[in-house]
Coordinates of C-alpha atoms in Angstrom, one line a residue:
X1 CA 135.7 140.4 -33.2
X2 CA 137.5 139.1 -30.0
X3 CA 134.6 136.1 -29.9
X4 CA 135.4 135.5 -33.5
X5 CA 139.2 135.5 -32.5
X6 CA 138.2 133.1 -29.0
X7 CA 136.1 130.5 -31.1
X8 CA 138.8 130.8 -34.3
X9 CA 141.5 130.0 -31.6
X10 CA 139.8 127.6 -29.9
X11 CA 139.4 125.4 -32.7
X12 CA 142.9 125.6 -33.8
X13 CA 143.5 124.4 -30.1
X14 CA 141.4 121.3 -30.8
X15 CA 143.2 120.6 -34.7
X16 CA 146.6 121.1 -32.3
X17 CA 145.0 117.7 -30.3
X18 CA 147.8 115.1 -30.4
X19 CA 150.3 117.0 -32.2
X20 CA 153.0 119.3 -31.3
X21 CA 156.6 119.7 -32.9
X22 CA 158.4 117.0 -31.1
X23 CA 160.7 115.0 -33.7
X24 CA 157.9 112.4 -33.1
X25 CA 154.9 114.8 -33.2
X26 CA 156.1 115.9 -36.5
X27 CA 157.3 112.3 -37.7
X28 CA 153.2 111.6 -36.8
X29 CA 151.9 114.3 -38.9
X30 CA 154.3 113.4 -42.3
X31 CA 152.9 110.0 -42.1
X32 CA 149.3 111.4 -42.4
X33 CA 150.4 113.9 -44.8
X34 CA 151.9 111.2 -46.5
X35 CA 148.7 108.7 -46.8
X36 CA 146.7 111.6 -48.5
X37 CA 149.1 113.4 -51.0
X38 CA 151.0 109.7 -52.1
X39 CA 147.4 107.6 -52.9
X40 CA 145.0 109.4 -55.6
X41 CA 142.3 106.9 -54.2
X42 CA 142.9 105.2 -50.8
X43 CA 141.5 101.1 -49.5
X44 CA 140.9 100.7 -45.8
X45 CA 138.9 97.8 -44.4
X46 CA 139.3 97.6 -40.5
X47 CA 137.2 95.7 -37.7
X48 CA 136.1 97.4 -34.4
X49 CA 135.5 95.4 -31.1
X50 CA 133.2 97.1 -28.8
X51 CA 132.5 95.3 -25.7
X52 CA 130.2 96.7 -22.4
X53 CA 129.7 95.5 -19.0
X54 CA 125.9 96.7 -18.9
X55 CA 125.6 96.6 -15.3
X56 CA 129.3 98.1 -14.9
X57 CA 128.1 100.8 -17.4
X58 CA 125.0 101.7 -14.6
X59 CA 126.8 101.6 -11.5
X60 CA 129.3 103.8 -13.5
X61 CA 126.5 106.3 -14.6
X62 CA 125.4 106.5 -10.9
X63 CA 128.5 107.3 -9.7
X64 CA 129.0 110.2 -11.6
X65 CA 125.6 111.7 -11.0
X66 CA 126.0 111.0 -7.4
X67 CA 130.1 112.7 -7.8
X68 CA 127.8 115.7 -9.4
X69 CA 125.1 115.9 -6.5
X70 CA 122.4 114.1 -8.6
X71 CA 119.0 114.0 -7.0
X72 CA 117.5 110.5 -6.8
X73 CA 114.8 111.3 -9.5
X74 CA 118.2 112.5 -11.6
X75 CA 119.8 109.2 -10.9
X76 CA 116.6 107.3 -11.7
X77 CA 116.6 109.0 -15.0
X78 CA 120.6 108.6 -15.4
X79 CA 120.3 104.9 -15.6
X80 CA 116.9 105.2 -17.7
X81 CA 118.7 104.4 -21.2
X82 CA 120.6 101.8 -20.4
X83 CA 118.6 99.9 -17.7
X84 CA 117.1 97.5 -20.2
X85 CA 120.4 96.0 -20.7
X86 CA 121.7 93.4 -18.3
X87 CA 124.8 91.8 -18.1
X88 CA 128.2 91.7 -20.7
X89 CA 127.6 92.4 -24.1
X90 CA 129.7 92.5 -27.3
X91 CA 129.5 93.9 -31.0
X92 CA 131.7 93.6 -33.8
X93 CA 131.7 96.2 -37.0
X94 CA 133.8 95.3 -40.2
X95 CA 134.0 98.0 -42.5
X96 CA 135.8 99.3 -45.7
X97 CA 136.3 102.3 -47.5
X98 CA 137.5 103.6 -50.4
X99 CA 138.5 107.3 -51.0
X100 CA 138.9 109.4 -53.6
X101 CA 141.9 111.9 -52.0
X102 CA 141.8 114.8 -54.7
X103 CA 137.7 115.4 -54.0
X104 CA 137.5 113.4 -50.3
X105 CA 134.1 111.6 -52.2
X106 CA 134.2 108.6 -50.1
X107 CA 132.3 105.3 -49.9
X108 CA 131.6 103.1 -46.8
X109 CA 130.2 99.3 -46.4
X110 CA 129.6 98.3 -43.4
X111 CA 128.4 94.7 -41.2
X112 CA 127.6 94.6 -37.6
X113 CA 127.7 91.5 -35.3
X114 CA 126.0 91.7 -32.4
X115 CA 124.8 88.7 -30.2
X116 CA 125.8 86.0 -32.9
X117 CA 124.0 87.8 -35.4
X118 CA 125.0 89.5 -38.7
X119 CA 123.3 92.9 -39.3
X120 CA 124.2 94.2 -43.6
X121 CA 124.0 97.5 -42.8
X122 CA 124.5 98.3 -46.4
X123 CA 126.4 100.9 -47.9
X124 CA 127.1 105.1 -47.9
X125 CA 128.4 107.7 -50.3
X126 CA 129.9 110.6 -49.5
X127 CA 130.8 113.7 -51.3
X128 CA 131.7 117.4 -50.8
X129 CA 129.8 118.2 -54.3
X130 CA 126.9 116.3 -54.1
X131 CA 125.9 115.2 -50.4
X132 CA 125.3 112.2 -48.2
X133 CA 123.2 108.6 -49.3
X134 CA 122.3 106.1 -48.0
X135 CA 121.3 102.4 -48.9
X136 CA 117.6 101.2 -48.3
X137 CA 119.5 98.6 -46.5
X138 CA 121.1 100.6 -44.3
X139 CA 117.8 102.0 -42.6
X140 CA 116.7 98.4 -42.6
X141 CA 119.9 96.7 -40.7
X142 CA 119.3 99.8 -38.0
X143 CA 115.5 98.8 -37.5
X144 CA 116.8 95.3 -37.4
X145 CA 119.4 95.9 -35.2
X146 CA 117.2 98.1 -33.0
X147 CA 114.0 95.6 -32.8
X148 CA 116.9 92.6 -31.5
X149 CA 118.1 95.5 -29.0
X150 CA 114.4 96.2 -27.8
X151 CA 113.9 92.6 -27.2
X152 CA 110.7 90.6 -28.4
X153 CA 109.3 90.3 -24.4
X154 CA 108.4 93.9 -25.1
X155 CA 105.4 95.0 -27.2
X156 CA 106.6 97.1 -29.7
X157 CA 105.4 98.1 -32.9
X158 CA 108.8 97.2 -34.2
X159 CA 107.9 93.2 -33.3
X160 CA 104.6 93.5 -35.7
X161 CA 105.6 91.3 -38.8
X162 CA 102.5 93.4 -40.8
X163 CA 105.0 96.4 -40.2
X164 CA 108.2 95.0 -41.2
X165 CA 106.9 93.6 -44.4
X166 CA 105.6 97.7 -45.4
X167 CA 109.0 98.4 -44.1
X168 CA 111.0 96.2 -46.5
X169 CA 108.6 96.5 -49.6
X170 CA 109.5 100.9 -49.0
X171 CA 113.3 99.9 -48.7
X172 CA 113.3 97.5 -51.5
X173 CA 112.0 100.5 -53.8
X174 CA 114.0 103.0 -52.1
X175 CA 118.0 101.7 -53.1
X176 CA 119.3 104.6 -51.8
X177 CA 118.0 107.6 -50.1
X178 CA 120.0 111.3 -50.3
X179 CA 119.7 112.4 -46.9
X180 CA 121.4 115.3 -47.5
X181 CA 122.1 117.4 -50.5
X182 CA 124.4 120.5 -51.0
X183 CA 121.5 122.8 -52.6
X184 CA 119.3 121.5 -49.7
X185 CA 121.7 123.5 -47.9
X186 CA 121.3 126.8 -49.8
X187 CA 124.9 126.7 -52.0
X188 CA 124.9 127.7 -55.5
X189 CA 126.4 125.7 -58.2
X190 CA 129.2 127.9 -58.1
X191 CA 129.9 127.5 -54.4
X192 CA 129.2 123.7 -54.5
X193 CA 131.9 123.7 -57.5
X194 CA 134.7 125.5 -55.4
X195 CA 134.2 123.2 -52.6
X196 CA 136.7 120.9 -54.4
X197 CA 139.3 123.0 -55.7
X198 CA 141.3 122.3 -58.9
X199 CA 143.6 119.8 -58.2
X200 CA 142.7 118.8 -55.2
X201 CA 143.6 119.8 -51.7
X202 CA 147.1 118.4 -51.8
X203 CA 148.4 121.6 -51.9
X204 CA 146.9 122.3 -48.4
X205 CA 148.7 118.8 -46.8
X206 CA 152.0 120.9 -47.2
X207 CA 150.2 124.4 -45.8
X208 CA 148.8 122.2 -43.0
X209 CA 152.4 120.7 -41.9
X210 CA 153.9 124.4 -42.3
X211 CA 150.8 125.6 -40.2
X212 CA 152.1 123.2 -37.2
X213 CA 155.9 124.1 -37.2
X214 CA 155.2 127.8 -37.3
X215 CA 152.7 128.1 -34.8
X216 CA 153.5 125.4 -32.4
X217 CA 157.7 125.3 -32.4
X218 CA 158.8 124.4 -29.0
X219 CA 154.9 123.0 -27.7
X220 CA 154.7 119.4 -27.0
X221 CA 151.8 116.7 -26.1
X222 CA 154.1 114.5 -24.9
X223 CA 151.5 112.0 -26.0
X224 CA 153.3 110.7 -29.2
X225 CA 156.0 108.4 -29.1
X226 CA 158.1 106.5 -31.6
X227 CA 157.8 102.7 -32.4
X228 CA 159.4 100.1 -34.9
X229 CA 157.5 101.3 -38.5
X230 CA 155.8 104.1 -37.3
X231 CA 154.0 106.2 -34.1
X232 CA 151.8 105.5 -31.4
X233 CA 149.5 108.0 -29.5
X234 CA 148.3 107.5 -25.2
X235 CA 146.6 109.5 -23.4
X236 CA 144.0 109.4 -20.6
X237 CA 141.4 111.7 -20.3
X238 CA 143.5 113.9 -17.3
X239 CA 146.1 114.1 -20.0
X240 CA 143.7 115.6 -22.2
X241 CA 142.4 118.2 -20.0
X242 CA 146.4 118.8 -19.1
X243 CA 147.0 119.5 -22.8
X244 CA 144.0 121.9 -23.3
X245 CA 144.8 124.3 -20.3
X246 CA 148.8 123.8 -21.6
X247 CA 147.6 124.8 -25.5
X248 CA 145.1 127.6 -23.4
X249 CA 148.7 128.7 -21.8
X250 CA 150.7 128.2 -25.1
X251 CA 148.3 130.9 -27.1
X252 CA 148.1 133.4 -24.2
X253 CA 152.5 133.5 -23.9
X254 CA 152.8 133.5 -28.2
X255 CA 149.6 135.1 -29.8
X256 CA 151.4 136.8 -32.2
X257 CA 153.3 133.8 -33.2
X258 CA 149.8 131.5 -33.8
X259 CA 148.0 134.1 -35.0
X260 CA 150.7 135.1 -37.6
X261 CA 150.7 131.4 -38.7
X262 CA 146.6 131.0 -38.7
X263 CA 147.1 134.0 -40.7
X264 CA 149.0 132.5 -43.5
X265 CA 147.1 129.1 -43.3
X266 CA 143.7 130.8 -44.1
X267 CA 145.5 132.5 -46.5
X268 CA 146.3 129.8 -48.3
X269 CA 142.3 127.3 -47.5
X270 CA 140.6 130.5 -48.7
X271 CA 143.1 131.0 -52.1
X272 CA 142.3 127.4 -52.6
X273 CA 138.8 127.4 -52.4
X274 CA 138.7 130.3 -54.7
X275 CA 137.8 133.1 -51.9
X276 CA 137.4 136.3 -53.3
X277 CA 139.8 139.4 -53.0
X278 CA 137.2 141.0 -50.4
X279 CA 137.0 138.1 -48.2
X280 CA 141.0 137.4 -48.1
X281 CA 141.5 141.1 -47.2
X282 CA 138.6 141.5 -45.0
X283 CA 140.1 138.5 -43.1
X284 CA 143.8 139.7 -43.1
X285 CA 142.3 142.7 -41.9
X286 CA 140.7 141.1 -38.8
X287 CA 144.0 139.5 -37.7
X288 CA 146.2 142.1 -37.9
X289 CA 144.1 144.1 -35.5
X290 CA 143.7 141.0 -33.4
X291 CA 147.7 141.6 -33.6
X292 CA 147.5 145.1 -32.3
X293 CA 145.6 143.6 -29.1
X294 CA 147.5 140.6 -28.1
X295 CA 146.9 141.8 -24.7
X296 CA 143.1 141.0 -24.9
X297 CA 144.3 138.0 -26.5
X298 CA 146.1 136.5 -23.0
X299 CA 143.0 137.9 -21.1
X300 CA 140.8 135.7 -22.9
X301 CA 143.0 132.9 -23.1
X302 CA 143.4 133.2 -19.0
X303 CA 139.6 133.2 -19.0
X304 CA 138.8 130.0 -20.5
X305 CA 141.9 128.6 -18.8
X306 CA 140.4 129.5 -15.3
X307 CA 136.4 128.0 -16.8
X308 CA 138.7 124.6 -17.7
X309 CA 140.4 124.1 -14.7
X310 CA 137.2 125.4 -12.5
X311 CA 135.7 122.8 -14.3
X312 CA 138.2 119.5 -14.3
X313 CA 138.6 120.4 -10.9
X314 CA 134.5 119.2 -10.3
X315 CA 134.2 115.8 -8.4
X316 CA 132.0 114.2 -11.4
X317 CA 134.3 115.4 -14.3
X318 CA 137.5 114.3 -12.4
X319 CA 136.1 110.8 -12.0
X320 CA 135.3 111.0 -15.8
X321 CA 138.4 112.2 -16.8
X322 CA 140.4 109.5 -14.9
X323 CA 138.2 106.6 -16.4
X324 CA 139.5 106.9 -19.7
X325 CA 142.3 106.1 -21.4
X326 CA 143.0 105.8 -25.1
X327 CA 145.9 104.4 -26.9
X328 CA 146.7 104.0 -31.3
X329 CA 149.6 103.2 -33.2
X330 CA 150.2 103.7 -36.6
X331 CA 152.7 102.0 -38.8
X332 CA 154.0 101.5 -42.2
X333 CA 153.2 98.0 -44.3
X334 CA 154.6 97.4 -47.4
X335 CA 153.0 100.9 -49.1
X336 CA 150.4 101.2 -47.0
X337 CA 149.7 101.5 -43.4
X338 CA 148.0 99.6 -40.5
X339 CA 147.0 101.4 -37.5
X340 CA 145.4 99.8 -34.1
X341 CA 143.2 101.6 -31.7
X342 CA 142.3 101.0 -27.7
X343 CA 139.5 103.2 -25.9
X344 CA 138.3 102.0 -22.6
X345 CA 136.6 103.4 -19.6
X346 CA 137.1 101.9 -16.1
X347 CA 135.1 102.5 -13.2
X348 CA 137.7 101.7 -10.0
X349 CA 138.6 97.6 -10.9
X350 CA 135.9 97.2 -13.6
X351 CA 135.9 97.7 -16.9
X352 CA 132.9 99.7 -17.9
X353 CA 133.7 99.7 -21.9
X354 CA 136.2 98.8 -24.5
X355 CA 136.9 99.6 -28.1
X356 CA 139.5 98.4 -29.8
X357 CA 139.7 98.4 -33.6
X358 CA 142.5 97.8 -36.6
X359 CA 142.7 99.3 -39.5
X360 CA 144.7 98.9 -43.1
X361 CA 145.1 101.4 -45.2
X362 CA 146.5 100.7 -49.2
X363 CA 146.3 102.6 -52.7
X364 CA 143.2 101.7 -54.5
X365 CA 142.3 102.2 -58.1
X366 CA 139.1 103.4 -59.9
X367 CA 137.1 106.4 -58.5
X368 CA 134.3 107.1 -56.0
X369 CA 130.8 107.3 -58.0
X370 CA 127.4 108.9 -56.3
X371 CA 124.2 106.3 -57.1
X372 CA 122.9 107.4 -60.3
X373 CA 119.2 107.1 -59.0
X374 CA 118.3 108.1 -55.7
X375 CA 114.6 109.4 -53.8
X376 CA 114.7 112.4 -51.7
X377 CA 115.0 112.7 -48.1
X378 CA 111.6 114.2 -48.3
X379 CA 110.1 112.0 -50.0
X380 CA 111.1 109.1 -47.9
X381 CA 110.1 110.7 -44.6
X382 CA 106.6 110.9 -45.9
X383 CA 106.6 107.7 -46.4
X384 CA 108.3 106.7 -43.4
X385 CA 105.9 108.5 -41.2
X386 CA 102.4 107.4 -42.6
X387 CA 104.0 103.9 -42.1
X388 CA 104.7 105.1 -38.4
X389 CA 101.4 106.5 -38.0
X390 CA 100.0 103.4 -39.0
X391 CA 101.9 101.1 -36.5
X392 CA 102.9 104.1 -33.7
X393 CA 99.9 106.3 -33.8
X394 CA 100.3 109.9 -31.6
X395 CA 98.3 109.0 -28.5
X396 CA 98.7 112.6 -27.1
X397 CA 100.4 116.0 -28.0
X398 CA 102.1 118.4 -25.4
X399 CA 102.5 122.1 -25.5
X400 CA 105.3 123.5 -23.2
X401 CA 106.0 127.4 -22.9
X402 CA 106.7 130.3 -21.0
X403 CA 105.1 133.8 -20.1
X404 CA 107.5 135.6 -22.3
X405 CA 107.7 132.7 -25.5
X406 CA 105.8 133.7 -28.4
X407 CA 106.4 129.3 -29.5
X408 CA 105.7 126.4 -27.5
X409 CA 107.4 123.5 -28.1
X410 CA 104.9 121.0 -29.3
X411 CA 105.6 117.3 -28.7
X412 CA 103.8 114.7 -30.0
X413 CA 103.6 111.3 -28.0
X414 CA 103.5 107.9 -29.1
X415 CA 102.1 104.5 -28.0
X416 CA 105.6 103.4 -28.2
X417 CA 108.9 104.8 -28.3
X418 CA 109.1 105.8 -31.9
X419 CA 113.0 105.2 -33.9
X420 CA 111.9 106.6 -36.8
X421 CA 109.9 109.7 -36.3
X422 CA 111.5 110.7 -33.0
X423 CA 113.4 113.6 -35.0
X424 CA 109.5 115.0 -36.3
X425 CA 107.5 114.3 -33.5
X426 CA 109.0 117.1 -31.4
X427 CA 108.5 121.1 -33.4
X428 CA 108.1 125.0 -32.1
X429 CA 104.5 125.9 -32.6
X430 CA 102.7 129.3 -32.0
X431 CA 99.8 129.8 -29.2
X432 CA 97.5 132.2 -28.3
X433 CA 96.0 132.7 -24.9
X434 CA 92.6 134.4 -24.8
X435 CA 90.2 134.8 -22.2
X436 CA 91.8 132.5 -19.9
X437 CA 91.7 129.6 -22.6
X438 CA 94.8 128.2 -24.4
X439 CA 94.9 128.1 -28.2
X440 CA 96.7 125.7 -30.5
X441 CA 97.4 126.0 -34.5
X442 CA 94.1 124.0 -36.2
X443 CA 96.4 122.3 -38.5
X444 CA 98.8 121.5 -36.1
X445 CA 97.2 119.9 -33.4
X446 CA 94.2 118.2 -35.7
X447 CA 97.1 116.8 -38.1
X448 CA 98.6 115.2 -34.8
X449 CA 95.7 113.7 -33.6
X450 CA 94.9 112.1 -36.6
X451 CA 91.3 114.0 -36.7
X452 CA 89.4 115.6 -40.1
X453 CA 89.0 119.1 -39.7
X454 CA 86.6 122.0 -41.6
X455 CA 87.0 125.4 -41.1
X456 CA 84.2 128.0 -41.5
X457 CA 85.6 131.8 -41.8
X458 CA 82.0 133.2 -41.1
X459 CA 81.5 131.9 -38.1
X460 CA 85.1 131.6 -37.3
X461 CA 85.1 128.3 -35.7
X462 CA 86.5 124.6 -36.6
X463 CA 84.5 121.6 -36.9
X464 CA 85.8 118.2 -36.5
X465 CA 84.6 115.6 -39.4
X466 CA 84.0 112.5 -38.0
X467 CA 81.7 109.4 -39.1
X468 CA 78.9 110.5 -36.8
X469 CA 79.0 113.6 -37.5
X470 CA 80.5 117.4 -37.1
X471 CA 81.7 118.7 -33.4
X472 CA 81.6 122.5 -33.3
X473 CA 85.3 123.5 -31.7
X474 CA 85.6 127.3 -30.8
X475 CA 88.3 129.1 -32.3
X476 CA 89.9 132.2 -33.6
X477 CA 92.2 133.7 -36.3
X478 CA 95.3 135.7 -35.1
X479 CA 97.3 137.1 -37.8
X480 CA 96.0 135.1 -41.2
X481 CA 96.0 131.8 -39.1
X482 CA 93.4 129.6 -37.2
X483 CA 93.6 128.5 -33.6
X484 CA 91.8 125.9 -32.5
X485 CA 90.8 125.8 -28.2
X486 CA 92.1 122.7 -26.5
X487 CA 90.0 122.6 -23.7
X488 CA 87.1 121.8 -26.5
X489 CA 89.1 118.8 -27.2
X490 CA 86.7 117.4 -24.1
X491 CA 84.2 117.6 -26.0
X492 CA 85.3 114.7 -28.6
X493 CA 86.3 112.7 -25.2
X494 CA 90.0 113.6 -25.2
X495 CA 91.0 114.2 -21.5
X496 CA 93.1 117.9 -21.0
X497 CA 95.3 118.5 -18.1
X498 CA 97.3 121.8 -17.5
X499 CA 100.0 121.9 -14.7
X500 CA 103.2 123.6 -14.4
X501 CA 106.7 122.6 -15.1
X502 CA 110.2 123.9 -13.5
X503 CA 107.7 127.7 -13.9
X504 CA 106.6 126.9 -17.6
X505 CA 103.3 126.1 -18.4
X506 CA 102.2 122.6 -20.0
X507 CA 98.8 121.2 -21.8
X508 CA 98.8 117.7 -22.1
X509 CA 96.0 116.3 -25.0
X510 CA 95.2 112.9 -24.2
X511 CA 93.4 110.4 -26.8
X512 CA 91.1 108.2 -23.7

């Protein structure tokens, strides 16, 4: 329970970022209140400058690995991802979205602009009921954007035109692609329905405001400020660590003052999403006992406190912290609002990154519809990674693990860097070791390699189908499934090569 309590307190720590009960804190917080309860359906179209010094960006990467005691392998492999890029670089994102505040269903369109050249990356739908899509030409403005980024003087399989025409003709017949879907998730119809409760969640707004003047009366950021119209927010990044060991102290002194609040708030979230009488009481339950113990409470508090200021306190996160600085300001026009952002980070005299966006925010009309037609994640990754195989085959496969793992992590690698399969191409796997010899799953490990495989369960060994005929491969059956021995991938001309990694154990498969 007192982990619970940490983590539960923790993140009410993190909702507290930027807020307090100053007269201007407070102000802040009405005006947000205020732009969801006063629109039933919101407009907000903004643009986002981002702009990067790339060689700024690596010296600042070094820096901190050296601040941290980096090796020079580490700071070799710091610098890896950004490397490629060389000199100033600038991209430009115009966006807008409309809302729909009773359900939060929400729908996004979005352009990117990036070295003089304009990326569609289509559209996305949100919604608390029915999940997450995306637009066919979505996925295809990130592979454009991403083949531009690679550069054409490298090979890539992203250059091949033969590639992006299969590409297009899939996203052409793919409109939109549900990438993730609330029964995907394991919810029942009934829980999907009380994710949106009747109404809407404007009741909450006003539980949300109460939440912050009862459990926070007399704490400050001192990060919020008035202006003409409306608020503005700065901070640097030592600020922010300031306010997290302050809000660390601010819990520890008045536990039974935030947790009485919490109490009431949850009260009221799990009421509206139609929480049952067991799990309201079993939850009042657990904070009043937390009550009885607001000793354990401070203890905890002091705890994390000490981890936070052991850990600001670090050469390589106090350079971090005091390269950052962020700065917004939100004001009223005409019924709306219009709010302007600043994020930068500065390494000494140079400026490593900055983003600076605007943003206008007005009462739309309408509602927020889900495509009517859509194909299934699963579905589309099949596709997507018999395309990849096609252009990117697997040139080897890697099996990592320890004495005491009963999985290794299986890796698959490419002939290039892969954007689209990088998510499948790295899974857990079983292994067996026998007799000295290392055993991979058949399917596994023949799927990966792109080889036909027959199994005979008399003489319990694997034979791989090619056109000039059948290679005998020894393996064994452990628990209902085959193994197949990768040192008899020799035998078909692969190369195998076994070393060890930081004390793990790694075989290496390598098409010659």
């Amino acid at each position: 329970m007192r982990k619970k309590l940490a983590a539960l307190l923790c993140a009410v720590m993190c909702i507290a970022s930027f807020t307090g009960c100053s007269s201007a804190e407070l102000g802040y917080l009405q005006m947000s209140a205020d732009m969801l309860t006063k629109m039933d359906v919101c407009e907000a179209s903004g643009k986002v400058n981002v702009e990067l010094d790339a060689d700024a960006m690596k010296e600042y990467v070094t820096d901190l690995a050296k601040a941290s005691g980096a090796s020079d392998e580490d700071l070799k492999d710091a610098i890896q991802g950004v490397d490629a890029f060389k000199g100033k670089k600038s991209a430009v994102i115009d966006y807008k979205l409309k809302m729909d505040m009773k359900t939060l269903a929400y729908y996004v369109d979005m352009d990117v602009t990036y070295d003089g050249k304009k990326y569609d990356m289509g559209d996305m739908f949100y919604s608390m009921t029915d999940g997450v899509y995306v637009s066919g030409k979505t996925v295809w403005g990130i592979y454009d954007l991403t083949k531009d980024l690679a550069g054409k003087e490298k090979e890539s399989y992203l250059q091949d035109e033969n590639f992006a025409k299969e590409l297009k003709t899939l996203l052409d017949g793919s409109k939109y692609i549900k990438v993730l879907s609330m029964k995907e998730l394991g919810m029942t119809d009934e829980q999907i329905k009380s994710m949106v409760p009747e109404g809407g969640y404007g009741k909450l707004y006003a539980s949300v405001m109460d939440f912050y003047k009862n459990a926070f009366s007399g704490f400050s950021t001192n990060m919020v400020s008035e202006v003409s119209g409306g608020y503005k927010i700065k901070a640097d990044g030592k600020a922010v660590a300031e306010l997290f060991v302050n809000l660390l102290d601010y819990v520890g002194n008045n536990p039974d003052t935030v947790l009485s609040a919490t109490t009431t708030y949850m009260m009221d979230v799990m009421k509206t999403m139609n929480s049952s009488e067991e799990e309201m009481a079993a939850f009042k339950a657990g904070m009043d006992k937390a009550k009885k113990d607001t000793a354990s409470i401070k203890t905890a508090t002091d705890s994390i406190k000490l981890m936070v200021q052991q850990g600001i306190a670090k050469p390589d996160v106090s350079k971090a912290l005091n390269s950052f600085a962020y700065e917004a300001t939100v004001t009223k026009s005409g019924a709306g609002f219009h709010s302007t952002e600043t994020f930068g980070i500065t390494n000494g005299s140079k400026s490593v990154l900055k983003v600076t966006g605007t943003c206008d925010v007005k009462a739309g009309s309408g509602k927020v519809d889900m495509p009517a037609a859509s194909v299934s994640k699963a579905d589309f990754e099949t596709k997507m990674t018999a395309l990849v195989e096609k252009y990117n085959p697997v040139t080897a496969v890697t099996a990592l693990w320890g004495n005491d793992d009963s999985q290794a992590m299986f890796t698959k690698v490419r002939k290039d860097e892969s954007f689209f399969s990088a998510g499948n191409d790295v899974d857990l796997a079983e292994y067996v070791e026998a007799d000295g010899r290392v055993y991979l799953p058949l399917r596994d490990i023949c799927e990966a390699m792109g080889e036909n495989v027959e199994w005979n369960n008399a003489e319990k060994k694997a034979y791989i189908v090619r056109a000039d005929g059948k290679t005998a491969m020894e393996g064994l059956v452990q628990n209902g499934k085959s193994f197949i021995s990768v040192r008899d991938f020799e035998k078909l001309g692969y190369s195998v090569e076994f070393k060890k990694v930081d004390g793990l154990k790694e075989v290496t498969v390598t098409k010659k």
